[in-house]
Short mmCIF file of C-alpha atoms (C1' of nucleotides) in Angstrom, two decimals:
data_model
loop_
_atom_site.label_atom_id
_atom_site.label_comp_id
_atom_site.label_asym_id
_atom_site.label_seq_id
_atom_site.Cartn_x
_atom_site.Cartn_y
_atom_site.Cartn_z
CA UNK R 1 -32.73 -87.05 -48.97
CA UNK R 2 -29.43 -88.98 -48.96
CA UNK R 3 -27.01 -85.78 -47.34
CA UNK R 4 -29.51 -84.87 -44.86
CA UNK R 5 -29.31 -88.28 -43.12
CA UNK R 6 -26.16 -89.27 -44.31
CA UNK R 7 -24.12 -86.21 -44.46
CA UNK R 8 -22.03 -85.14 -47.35
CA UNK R 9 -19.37 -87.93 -47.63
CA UNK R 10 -20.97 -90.78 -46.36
CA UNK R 11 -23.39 -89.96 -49.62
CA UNK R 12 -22.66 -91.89 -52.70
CA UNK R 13 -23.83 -90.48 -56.11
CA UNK R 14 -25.30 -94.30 -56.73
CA UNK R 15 -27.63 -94.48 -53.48
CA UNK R 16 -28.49 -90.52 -54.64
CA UNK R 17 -29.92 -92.17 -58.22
CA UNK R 18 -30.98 -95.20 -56.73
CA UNK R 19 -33.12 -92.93 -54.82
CA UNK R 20 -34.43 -91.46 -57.75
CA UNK R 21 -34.99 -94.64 -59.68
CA UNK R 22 -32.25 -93.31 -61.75
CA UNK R 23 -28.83 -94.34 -63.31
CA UNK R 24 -25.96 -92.83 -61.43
CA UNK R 25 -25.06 -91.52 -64.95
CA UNK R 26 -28.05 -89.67 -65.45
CA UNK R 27 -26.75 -87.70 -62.04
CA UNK R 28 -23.44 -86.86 -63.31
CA UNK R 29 -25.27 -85.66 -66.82
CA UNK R 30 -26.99 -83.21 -64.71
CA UNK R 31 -25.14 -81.78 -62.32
CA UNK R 32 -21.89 -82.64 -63.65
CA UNK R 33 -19.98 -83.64 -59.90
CA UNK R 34 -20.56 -84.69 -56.68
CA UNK R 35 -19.94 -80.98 -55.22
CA UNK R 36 -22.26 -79.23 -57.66
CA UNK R 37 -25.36 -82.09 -56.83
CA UNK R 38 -24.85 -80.80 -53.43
CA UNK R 39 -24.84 -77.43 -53.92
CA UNK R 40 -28.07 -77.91 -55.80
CA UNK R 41 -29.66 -79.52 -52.29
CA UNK R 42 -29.00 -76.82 -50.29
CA UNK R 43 -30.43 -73.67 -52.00
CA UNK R 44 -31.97 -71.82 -48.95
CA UNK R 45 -35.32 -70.18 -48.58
CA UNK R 46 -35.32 -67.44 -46.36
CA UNK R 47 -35.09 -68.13 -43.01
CA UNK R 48 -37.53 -65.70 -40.92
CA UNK R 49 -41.66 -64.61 -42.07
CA UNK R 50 -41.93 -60.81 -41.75
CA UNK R 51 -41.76 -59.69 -38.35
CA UNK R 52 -42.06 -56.24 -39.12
CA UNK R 53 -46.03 -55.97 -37.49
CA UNK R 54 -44.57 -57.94 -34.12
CA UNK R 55 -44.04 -55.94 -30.68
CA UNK R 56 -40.29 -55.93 -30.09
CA UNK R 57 -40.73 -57.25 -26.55
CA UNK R 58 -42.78 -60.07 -28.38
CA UNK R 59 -40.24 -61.10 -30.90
CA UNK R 60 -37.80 -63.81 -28.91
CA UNK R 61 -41.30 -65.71 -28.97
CA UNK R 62 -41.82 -65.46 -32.20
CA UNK R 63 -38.65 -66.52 -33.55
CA UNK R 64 -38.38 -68.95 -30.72
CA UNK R 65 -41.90 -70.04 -32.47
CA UNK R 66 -40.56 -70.45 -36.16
CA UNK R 67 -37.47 -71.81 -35.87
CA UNK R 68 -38.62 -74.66 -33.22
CA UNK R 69 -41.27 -75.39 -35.90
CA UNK R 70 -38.90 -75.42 -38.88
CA UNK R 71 -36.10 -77.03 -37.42
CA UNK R 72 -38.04 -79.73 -36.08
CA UNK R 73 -37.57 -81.33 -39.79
CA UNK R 74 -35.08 -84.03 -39.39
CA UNK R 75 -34.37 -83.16 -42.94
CA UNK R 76 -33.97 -79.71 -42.78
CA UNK R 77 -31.52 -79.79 -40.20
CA UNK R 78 -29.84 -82.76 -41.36
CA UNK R 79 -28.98 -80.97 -44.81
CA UNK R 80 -28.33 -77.97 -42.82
CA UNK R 81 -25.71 -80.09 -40.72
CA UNK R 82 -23.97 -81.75 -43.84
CA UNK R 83 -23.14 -78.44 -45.05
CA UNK R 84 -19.96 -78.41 -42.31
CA UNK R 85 -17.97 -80.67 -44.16
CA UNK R 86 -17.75 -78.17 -47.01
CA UNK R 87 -16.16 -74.34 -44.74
CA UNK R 88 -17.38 -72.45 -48.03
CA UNK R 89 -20.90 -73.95 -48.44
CA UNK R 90 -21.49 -73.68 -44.29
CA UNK R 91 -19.84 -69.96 -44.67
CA UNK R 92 -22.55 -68.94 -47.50
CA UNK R 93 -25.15 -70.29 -45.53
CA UNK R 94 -24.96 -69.39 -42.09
CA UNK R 95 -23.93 -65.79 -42.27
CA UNK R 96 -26.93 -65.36 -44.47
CA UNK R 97 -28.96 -66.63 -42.01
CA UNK R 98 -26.67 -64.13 -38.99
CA UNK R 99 -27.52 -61.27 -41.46
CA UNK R 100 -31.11 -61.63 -41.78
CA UNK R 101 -31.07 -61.74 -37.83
CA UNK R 102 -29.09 -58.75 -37.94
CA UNK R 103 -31.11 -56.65 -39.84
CA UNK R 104 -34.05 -56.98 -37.69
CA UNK R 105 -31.75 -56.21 -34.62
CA UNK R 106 -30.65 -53.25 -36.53
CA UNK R 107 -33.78 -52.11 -36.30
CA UNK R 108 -34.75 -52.46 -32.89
CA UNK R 109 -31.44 -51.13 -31.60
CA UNK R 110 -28.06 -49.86 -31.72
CA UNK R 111 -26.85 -51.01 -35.62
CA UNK R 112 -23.14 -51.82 -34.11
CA UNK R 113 -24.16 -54.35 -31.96
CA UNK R 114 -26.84 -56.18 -34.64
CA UNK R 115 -24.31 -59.11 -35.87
CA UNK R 116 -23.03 -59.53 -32.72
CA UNK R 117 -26.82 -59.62 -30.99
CA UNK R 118 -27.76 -61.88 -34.45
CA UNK R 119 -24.66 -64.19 -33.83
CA UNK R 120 -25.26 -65.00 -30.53
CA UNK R 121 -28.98 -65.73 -31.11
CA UNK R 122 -28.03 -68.27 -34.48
CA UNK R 123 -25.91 -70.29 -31.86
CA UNK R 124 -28.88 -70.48 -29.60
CA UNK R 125 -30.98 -71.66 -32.28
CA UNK R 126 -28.22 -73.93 -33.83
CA UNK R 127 -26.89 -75.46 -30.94
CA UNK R 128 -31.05 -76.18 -29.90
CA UNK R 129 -30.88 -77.83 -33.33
CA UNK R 130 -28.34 -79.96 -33.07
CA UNK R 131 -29.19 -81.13 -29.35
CA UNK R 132 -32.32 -81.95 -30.53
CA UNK R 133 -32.38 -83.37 -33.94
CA UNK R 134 -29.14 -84.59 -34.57
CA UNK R 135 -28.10 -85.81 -31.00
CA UNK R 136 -31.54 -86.66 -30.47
CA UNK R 137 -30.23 -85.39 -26.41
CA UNK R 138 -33.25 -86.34 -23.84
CA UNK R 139 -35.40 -84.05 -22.77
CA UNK R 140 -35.38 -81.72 -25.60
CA UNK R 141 -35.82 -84.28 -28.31
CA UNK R 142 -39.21 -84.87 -26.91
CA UNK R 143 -39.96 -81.32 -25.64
CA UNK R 144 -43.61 -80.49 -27.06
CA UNK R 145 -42.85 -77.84 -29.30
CA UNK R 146 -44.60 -75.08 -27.69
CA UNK R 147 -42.51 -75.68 -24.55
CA UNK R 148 -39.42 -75.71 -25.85
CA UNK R 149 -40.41 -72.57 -28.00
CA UNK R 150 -40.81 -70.81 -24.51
CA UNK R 151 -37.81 -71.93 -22.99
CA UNK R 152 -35.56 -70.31 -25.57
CA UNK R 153 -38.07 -67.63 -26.34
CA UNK R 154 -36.47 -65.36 -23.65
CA UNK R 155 -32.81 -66.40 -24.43
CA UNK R 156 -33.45 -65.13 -28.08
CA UNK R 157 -35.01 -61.88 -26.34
CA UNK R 158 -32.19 -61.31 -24.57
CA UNK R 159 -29.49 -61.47 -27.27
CA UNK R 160 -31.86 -59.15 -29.15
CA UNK R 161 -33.26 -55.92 -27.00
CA UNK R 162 -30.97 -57.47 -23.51
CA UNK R 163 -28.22 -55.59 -22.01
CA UNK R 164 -25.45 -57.52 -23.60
CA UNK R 165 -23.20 -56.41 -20.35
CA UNK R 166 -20.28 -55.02 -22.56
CA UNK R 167 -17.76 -53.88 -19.65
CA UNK R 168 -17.78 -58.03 -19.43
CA UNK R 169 -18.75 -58.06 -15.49
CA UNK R 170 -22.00 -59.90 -14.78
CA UNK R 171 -24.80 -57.42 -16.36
CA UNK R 172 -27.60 -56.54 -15.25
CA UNK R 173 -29.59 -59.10 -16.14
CA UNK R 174 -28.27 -61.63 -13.76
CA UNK R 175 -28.18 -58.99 -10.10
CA UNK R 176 -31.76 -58.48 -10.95
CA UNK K 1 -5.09 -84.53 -34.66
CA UNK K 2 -6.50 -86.14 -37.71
CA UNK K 3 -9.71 -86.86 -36.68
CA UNK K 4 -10.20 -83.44 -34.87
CA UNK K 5 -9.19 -81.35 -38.27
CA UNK K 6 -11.26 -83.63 -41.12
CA UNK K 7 -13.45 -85.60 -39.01
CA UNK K 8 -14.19 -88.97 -39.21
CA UNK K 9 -14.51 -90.31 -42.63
CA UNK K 10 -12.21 -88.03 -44.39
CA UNK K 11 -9.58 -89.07 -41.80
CA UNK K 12 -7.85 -92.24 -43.28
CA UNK K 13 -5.46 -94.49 -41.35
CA UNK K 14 -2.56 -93.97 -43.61
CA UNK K 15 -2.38 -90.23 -42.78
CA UNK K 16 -2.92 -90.63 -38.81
CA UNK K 17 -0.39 -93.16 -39.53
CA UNK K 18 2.01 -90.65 -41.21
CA UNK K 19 1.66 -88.34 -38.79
CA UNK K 20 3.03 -90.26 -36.21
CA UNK K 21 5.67 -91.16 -38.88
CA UNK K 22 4.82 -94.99 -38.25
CA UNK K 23 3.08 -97.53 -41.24
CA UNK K 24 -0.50 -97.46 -41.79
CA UNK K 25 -0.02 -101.43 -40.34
CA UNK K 26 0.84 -100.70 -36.88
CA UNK K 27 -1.91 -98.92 -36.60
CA UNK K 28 -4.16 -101.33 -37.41
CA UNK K 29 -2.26 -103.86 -34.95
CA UNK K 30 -2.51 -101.44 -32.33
CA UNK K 31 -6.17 -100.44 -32.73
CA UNK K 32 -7.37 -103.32 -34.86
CA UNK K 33 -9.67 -101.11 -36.68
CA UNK K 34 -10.31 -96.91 -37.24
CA UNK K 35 -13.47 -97.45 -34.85
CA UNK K 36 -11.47 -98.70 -32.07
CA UNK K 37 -8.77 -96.20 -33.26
CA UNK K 38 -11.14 -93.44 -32.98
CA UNK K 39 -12.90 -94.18 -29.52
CA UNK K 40 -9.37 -94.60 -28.34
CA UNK K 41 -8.88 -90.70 -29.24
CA UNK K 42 -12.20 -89.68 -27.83
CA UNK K 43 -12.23 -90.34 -23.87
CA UNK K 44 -13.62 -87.77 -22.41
CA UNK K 45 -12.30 -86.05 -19.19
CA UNK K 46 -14.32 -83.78 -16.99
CA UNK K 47 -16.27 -80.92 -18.48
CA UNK K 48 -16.53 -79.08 -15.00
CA UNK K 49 -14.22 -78.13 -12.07
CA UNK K 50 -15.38 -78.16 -9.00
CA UNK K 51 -17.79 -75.85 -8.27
CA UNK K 52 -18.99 -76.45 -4.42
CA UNK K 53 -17.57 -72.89 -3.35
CA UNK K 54 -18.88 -71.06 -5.95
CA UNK K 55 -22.08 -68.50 -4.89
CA UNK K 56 -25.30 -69.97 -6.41
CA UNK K 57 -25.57 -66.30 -8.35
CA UNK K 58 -21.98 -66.30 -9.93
CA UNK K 59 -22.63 -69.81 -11.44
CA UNK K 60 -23.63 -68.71 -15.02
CA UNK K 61 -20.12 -66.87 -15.44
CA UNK K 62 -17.86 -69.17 -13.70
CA UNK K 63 -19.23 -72.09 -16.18
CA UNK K 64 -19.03 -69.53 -19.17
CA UNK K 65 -15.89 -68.83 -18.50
CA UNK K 66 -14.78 -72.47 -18.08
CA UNK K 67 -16.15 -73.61 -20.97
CA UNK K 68 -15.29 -70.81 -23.85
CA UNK K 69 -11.54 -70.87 -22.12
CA UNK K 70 -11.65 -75.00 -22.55
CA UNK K 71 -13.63 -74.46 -26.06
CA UNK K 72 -11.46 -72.16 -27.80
CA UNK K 73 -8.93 -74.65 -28.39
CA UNK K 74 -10.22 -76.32 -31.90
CA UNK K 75 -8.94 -79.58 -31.57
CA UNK K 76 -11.19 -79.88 -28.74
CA UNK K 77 -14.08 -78.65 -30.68
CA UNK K 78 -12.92 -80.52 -33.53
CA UNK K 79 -12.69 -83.57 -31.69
CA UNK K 80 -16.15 -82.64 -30.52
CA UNK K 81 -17.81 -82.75 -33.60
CA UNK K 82 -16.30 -85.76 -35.13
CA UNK K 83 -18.63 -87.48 -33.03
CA UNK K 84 -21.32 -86.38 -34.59
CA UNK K 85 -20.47 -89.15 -37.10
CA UNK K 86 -20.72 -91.59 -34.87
CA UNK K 87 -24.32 -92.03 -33.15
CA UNK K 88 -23.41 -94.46 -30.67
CA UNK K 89 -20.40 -92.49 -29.25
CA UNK K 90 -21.99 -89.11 -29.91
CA UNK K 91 -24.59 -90.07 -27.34
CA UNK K 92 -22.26 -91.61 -24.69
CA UNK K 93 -19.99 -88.11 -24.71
CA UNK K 94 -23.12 -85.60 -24.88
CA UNK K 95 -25.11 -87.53 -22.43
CA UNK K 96 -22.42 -87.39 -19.94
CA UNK K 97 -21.72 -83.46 -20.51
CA UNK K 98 -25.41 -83.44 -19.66
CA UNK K 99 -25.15 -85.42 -16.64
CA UNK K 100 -22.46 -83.48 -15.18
CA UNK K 101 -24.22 -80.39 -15.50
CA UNK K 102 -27.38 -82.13 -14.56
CA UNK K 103 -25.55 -83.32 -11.15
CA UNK K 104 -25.07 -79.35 -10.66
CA UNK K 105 -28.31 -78.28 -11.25
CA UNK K 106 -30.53 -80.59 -8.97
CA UNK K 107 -27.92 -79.31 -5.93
CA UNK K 108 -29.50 -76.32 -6.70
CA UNK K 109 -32.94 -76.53 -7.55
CA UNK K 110 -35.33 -79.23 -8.04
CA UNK K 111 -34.35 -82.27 -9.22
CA UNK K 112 -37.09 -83.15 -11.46
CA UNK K 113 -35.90 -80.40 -13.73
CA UNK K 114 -32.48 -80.62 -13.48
CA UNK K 115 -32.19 -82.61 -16.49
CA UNK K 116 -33.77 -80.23 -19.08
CA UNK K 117 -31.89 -77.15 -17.42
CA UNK K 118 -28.92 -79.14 -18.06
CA UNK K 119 -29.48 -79.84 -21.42
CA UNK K 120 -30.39 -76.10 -22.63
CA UNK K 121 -27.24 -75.15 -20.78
CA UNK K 122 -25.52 -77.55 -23.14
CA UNK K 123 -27.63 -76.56 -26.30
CA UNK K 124 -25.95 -73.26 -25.90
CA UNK K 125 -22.68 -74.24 -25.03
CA UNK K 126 -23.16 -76.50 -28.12
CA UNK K 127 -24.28 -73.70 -30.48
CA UNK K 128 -21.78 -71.27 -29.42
CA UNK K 129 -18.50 -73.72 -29.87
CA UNK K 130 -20.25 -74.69 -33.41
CA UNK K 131 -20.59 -71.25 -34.63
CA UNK K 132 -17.13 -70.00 -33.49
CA UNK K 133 -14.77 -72.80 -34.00
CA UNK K 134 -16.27 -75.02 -36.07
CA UNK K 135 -18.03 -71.95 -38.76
CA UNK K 136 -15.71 -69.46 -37.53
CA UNK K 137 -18.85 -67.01 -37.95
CA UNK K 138 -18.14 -63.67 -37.24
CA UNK K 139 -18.03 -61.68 -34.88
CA UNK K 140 -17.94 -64.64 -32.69
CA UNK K 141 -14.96 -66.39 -33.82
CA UNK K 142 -12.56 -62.77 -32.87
CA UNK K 143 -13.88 -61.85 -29.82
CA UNK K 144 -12.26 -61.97 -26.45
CA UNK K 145 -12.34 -65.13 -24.63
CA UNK K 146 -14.06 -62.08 -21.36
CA UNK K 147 -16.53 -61.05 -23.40
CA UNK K 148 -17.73 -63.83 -24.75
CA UNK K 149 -18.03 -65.36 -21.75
CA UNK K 150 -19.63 -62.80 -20.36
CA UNK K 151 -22.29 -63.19 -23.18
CA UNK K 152 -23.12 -65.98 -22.26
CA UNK K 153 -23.03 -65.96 -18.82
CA UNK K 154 -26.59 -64.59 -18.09
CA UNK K 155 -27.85 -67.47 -20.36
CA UNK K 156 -26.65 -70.32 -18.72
CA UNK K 157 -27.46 -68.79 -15.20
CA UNK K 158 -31.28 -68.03 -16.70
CA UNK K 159 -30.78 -71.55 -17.39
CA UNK K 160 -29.83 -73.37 -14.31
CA UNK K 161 -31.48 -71.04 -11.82
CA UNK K 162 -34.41 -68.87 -13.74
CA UNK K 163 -37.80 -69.03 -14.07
CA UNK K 164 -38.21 -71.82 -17.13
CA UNK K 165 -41.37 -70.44 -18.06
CA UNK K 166 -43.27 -73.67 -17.49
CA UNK K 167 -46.97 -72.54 -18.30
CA UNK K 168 -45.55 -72.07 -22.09
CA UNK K 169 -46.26 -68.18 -21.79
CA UNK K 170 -43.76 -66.14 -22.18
CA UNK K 171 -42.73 -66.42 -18.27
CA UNK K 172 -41.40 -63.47 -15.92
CA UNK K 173 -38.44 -63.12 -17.47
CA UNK K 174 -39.45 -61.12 -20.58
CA UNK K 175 -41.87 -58.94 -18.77
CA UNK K 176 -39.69 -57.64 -16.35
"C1'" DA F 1 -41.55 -91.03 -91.96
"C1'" DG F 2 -37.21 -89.21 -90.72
"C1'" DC F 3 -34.27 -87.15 -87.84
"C1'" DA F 4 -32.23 -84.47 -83.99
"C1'" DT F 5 -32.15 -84.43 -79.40
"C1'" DA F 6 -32.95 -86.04 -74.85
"C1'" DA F 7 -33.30 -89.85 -71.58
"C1'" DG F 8 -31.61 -93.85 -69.91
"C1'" DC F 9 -28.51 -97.90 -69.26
"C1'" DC F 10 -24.26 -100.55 -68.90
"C1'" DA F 11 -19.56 -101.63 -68.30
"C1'" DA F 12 -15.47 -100.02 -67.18
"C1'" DC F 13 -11.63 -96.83 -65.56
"C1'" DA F 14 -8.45 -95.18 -62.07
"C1'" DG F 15 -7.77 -94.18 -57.51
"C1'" DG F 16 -8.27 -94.46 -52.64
"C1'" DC F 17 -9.89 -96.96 -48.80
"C1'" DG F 18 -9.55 -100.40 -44.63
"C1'" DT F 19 -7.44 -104.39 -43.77
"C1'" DT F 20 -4.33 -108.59 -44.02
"C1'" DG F 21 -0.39 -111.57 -43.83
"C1'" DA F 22 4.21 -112.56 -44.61
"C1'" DC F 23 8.44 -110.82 -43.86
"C1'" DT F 24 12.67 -108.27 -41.70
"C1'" DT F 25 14.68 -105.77 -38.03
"C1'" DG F 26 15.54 -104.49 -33.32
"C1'" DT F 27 15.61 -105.56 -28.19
"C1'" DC F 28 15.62 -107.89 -24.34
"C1'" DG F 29 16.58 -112.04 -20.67
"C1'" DC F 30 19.44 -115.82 -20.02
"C1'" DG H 1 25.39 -116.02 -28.44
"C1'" DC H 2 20.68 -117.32 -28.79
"C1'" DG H 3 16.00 -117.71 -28.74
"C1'" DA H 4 11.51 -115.12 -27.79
"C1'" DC H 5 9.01 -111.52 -28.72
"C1'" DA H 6 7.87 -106.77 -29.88
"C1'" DA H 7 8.48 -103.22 -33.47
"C1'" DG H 8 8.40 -102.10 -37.97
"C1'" DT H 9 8.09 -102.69 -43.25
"C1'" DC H 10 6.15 -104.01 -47.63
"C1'" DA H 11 3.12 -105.50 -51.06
"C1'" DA H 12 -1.08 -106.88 -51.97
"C1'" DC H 13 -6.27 -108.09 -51.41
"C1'" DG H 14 -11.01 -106.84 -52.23
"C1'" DC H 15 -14.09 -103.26 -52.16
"C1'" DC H 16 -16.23 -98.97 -53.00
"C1'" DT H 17 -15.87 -94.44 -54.83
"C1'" DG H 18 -16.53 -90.57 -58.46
"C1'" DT H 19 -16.47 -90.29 -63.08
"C1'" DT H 20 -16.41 -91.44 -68.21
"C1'" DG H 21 -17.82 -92.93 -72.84
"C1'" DG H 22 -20.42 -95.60 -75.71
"C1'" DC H 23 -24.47 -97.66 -76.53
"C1'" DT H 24 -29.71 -98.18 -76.89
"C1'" DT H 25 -34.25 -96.41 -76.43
"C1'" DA H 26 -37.83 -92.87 -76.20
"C1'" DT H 27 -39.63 -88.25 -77.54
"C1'" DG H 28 -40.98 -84.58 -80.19
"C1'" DC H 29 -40.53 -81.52 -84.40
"C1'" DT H 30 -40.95 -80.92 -89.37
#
DNA sequence: AGCATAAGCCAACAGGCGTTGACTTGTCGC
DNA sequence: GCGACAAGTCAACGCCTGTTGGCTTATGCT
């Protein structure tokens, strides 16, 4: 896929055909512009299984588990990453992805804190992303997967069930 | 900044050139090309103050708090991800952010895992500038420059001093 | 077979890009 | 004043882009 490695811009709707074995005509008969092609690319499939039978005190592993797996996809990030260039597109996406992470910290705890507790464990998992696959940063780009699952597996448990130290001293988590 | 605002390739040299109210040719005999032009507006300074007399245990925050105070601005951030672009440079600025806070962790721990603390440290710091400046998710983007960094705080400490979890398992830090 | 519709191809357009080179204007030391 | 050199302007180049319209070929229905 041409915007995944490429990003939006540096895509041309001739190397997208050429791709295809395709005239770059038949891609503008179809999807009419450049903007609407992409759009096409990026329809997203949910982004967490049902965790609904999983232990709270088990979940940061879990998710930790999925998302190393999926996001280990040079592809899937990469089309994931080309969505900054467009604010609306990257807006669409991500906060659907914040509020499926929120719902399940809904559940598990106090509803008022679930975006915040779901933000903070999407920029875990998409600055892990981006260190990894798109920076390709040493040692995580070559972290088995199972490791790195377990080093951000308690990070993630944190932002979900953790004391979130709201009168913004230290917490408890760090005296401990 | 140009570059910092629309990135790379949408950045042209007649608007840089505009904006400093000066023809799109003097650029070019200044910089001789946008590359040059561009590395020329990406030298990195420091990511870190000194941090000799800070308490081993108060490391997390201090660095939080550096770094969401420094990161806020989104010029910086923007400048930040422009890189991204660019491969070659990407890895010469990230590597170096990694370094630094590499240098800090084997003064405090062992050496032969200083790296990899260094770079989840930086995953985080990565994924938390990304989602607040550059996707201006909520509630990340409006809160308090305190609280976020007291968010994060625990995190990066877990990361330069905590238990990693290096069995895979889920490590001491959940069960506790 | 005949025909409507889809699939596919080709050449071209208008516009923007990085980049170049020739040219004019200002600013110094002497 | 005068020559050397930097600063600045202007128009143009070749190229690549998204996009268009017209043309030819295949496909399937009646």
């Amino acid at each position: 896929m041409q915007f995944a490695t490429n990003g939006y811009e540096r895509t041309t709707i001739r190397a997208v055909a050429a791709d295809a074995r395709i005239d770059a005509a038949m891609v503008m008969r179809y999807f009419t512009n450049k903007e609407t092609l992409f759009k096409a690319c990026i329809r997203q499939d949910p982004l967490l299984p049902d965790l609904s039978g999983v232990p709270t005190d088990e979940l940061g592993l879990t998710i930790a588990r999925t998302i190393v797996l999926r996001w280990s996809d040079p592809a899937a990030v990469g089309l994931l990453w080309a969505t900054t260039t467009n604010q609306e597109t990257a807006n669409d996406i991500h906060t659907n992805y914040r509020d499926q992470i929120a719902q399940l910290a809904a559940r598990i705890g106090p509803p008022e804190q679930a975006l915040e507790r779901a933000a903070l464990v999407g920029s875990q998992i998409a600055g892990l992303a981006f260190a990894r696959v798109v920076l390709k940063l040493q040692p995580l780009a070559d972290m088995q997967l199972a490791a790195l699952a377990a080093r951000i597996a308690p990070v993630l448990q944190h932002y979900l069930t953790g004391d979130l130290g709201l009168t913004g001293d230290l917490g408890s988590m760090i005296r401990r």
